[in-house]
Amino acid sequence: MATAKAAPQPIPRIAPREDLNPHRIAQIQFDLAAEYLKLDPGLRQILRSPKRVLEVSVPTKMDNGQVKVFTGYRVQHNVARGPAKGGIRYHPNVTLDEVKALATWMTWKTAAVNIPFGGGKGGVICDAKRMSKGELERMTRRYASEILPLIGPEQDIPAPDVYTDSQTMAWIMDTYSMTKGYSSLGVVTGKPVSIGGSEGRKEATARGCMVVTEEACKLKKMSLRGASVAIQGFGNAGSLVARLFAEKKSRIVAISDSRGGVFNSCGIDPLKAMRYKERSGTVVGMPGTSRISNDDLLTMKCDILVPAALENVITLNNADQIKAKVVAEAANGPTTPHADEVLARKGITLLPDILANAGGVTASYFEWVQDLQSLFWPLSEVNAKLESVMRRAFQEAYETMRKHRTHMRTGAYILAVGRVADATLVRGLFP
Ligand code: NAD
């Protein structure tokens, strides 16, 4: 009897076993480190969840005269080692769990580079790309006033993240200052230099990423010179990563943004790509390049892959197809825990977000210190201090990884979680 041939099943985009909730992923990553550190169950409970969560309504007058109410969040995960610190994201897909995850990662990040901050994050659910400058300003000022009870130079210090920038920070600084009645420089970082921003802050995330990648490459006996680099996300972090790697004579073979990617095996000039994106709003269509999808960019043959956009782009779905020798996470949360295991099995060196993109918060710390002291440093001093912090953090994470015979993410987590746990224990439990 002839049997009907089964119709080919479509390959599911997301492997069914994988939980892509970013907060749960952050908790899985923490649990692993807590296990290595043999943390007490009570301490685990404290460190697993955010300390404070605020949800706000942000009524905003739009250009057409109508009022639109946006939802925003500010989460403080932990402040045991200093004020909460973390960016503000404007994106249609912002969720409370995403903000909780990002705040948690900030706690481990500030501890991994050993700067005296805790972790926080904020977000507003909005499509910033479709809003006018006036709408963004009004929404930002109202959001800032709604989260005012939480923020302040000694409490919680926001910074830019996806689709926010130095202008956004200037509006928040002004709103906070007007409410207080005096100018408060230290309430946000990533500000324009003219109002207390730091030299070198804009490119610090990228510089830190480049420095730790260089350290990892030295250990793998790879040189940045001539290395092929693919970068997903050509925003603040990604475009400057491209520029700094190109300065090291690496070959930028592919870049992308939310509309797609472009490819040239001989190398793409990042400065030309920045100018092209500024004019046309995307890198797609840049002369001298061919089109590539974001998915294909991630799995293309290259020496160094830099995810610099959003979470959950390297999953069980594509991890076994990654061909890069080094993955440097400029973005927060681009790789899932299952994908981590696959990459480790394949011998790919993964530089985790809490280390690879910690240059941004490190320079933010320098900015805050300069604001509080009203004494500003030249670019050379900022860069030298930044490089020294990043090289030391890499070394410490690497040594921790070796000691525990694990991979770099867990090494960095053991280092960071251990520091926060120590601070929590020595302070004791209030009351
Ligand atoms: P940005 O808004 O400047 O740039 C984001 C880029 O990602 C844009 O080019 C956008 O087109 C692209 N993008 C958006 N959706 C995409 C998609 N689905 N596929 C491919 N590309 C997409 O933001 P940013 O500040 O560069 O932040 C990027 C990542 O780096 C985020 O994960 C952020 O949390 C992380 N990060 C940023 C900083 C910083 O200082 N800016 C610091 C640490 C970590």
Short mmCIF file of C-alpha atoms and ligand atoms in Angstrom, two decimals, residues 89 91 102 109 121 129 160-164 201-202 205 232-238 256-259 277 294 308-311 330-332 357-358 360-361, ligand 1:
data_model
loop_
_atom_site.label_atom_id
_atom_site.label_comp_id
_atom_site.label_asym_id
_atom_site.label_seq_id
_atom_site.Cartn_x
_atom_site.Cartn_y
_atom_site.Cartn_z
CA ARG A 89 15.60 52.29 26.33
CA HIS A 91 11.54 50.65 21.91
CA LEU A 102 18.74 44.73 31.86
CA LYS A 109 28.44 44.55 34.96
CA LYS A 121 17.51 50.28 33.95
CA LYS A 129 11.93 56.31 15.21
CA PRO A 160 21.52 56.28 27.01
CA ASP A 161 20.54 52.88 25.62
CA VAL A 162 18.72 51.78 22.47
CA TYR A 163 17.10 54.78 20.68
CA THR A 164 18.09 57.28 23.37
CA ARG A 201 31.94 58.54 26.78
CA LYS A 202 30.25 58.23 23.39
CA THR A 205 31.27 51.02 25.00
CA GLN A 232 24.98 43.24 13.93
CA GLY A 233 23.48 46.64 14.81
CA PHE A 234 25.04 49.83 13.47
CA GLY A 235 23.95 52.23 16.20
CA ASN A 236 26.00 53.94 18.88
CA ALA A 237 27.75 50.79 20.06
CA GLY A 238 28.04 48.96 16.71
CA SER A 256 23.48 45.68 9.74
CA ASP A 257 20.60 47.54 11.30
CA SER A 258 16.89 46.89 11.83
CA ARG A 259 16.25 47.03 8.06
CA LYS A 277 23.26 55.77 7.30
CA ASN A 294 20.59 39.84 9.86
CA ALA A 308 25.42 45.06 18.93
CA ALA A 309 21.62 45.28 18.67
CA LEU A 310 19.12 43.43 20.86
CA GLU A 311 18.63 40.32 22.99
CA ALA A 330 28.43 44.63 22.62
CA ALA A 331 24.67 44.20 23.04
CA ASN A 332 23.05 43.11 26.29
CA ASN A 357 30.12 46.22 26.82
CA ALA A 358 31.13 47.43 30.29
CA GLY A 360 30.15 52.38 28.55
CA VAL A 361 29.27 52.23 32.22
P1 NAD B 1 21.28 52.36 19.23
O1 NAD B 1 19.86 52.71 19.31
O2 NAD B 1 22.28 53.44 19.06
O3 NAD B 1 21.52 51.29 18.07
C1 NAD B 1 20.80 50.12 17.95
C2 NAD B 1 21.09 49.55 16.57
O4 NAD B 1 20.51 48.26 16.47
C3 NAD B 1 20.52 50.38 15.43
O5 NAD B 1 21.45 50.43 14.37
C4 NAD B 1 19.29 49.59 15.02
O6 NAD B 1 18.95 49.78 13.66
C5 NAD B 1 19.78 48.19 15.25
N1 NAD B 1 18.69 47.24 15.40
C6 NAD B 1 17.52 47.38 16.03
N2 NAD B 1 16.76 46.29 15.89
C7 NAD B 1 17.51 45.42 15.17
C8 NAD B 1 17.31 44.11 14.68
N3 NAD B 1 16.16 43.47 14.94
N4 NAD B 1 18.28 43.53 13.97
C9 NAD B 1 19.44 44.18 13.71
N5 NAD B 1 19.69 45.41 14.13
C10 NAD B 1 18.74 46.02 14.85
O7 NAD B 1 21.59 51.51 20.56
P2 NAD B 1 23.00 51.23 21.23
O8 NAD B 1 23.16 52.18 22.33
O9 NAD B 1 24.05 51.08 20.19
O10 NAD B 1 22.70 49.82 21.91
C11 NAD B 1 22.86 48.59 21.20
C12 NAD B 1 23.07 47.48 22.20
O11 NAD B 1 24.23 47.77 22.99
C13 NAD B 1 21.93 47.30 23.22
O12 NAD B 1 21.83 45.94 23.58
C14 NAD B 1 22.41 48.08 24.42
O13 NAD B 1 21.79 47.68 25.62
C15 NAD B 1 23.89 47.75 24.37
N6 NAD B 1 24.74 48.69 25.09
C16 NAD B 1 24.81 49.99 24.73
C17 NAD B 1 25.62 50.84 25.46
C18 NAD B 1 25.79 52.29 25.10
O14 NAD B 1 26.63 52.94 25.71
N7 NAD B 1 25.08 52.81 24.13
C19 NAD B 1 26.33 50.36 26.56
C20 NAD B 1 26.25 49.03 26.89
C21 NAD B 1 25.44 48.20 26.14
#
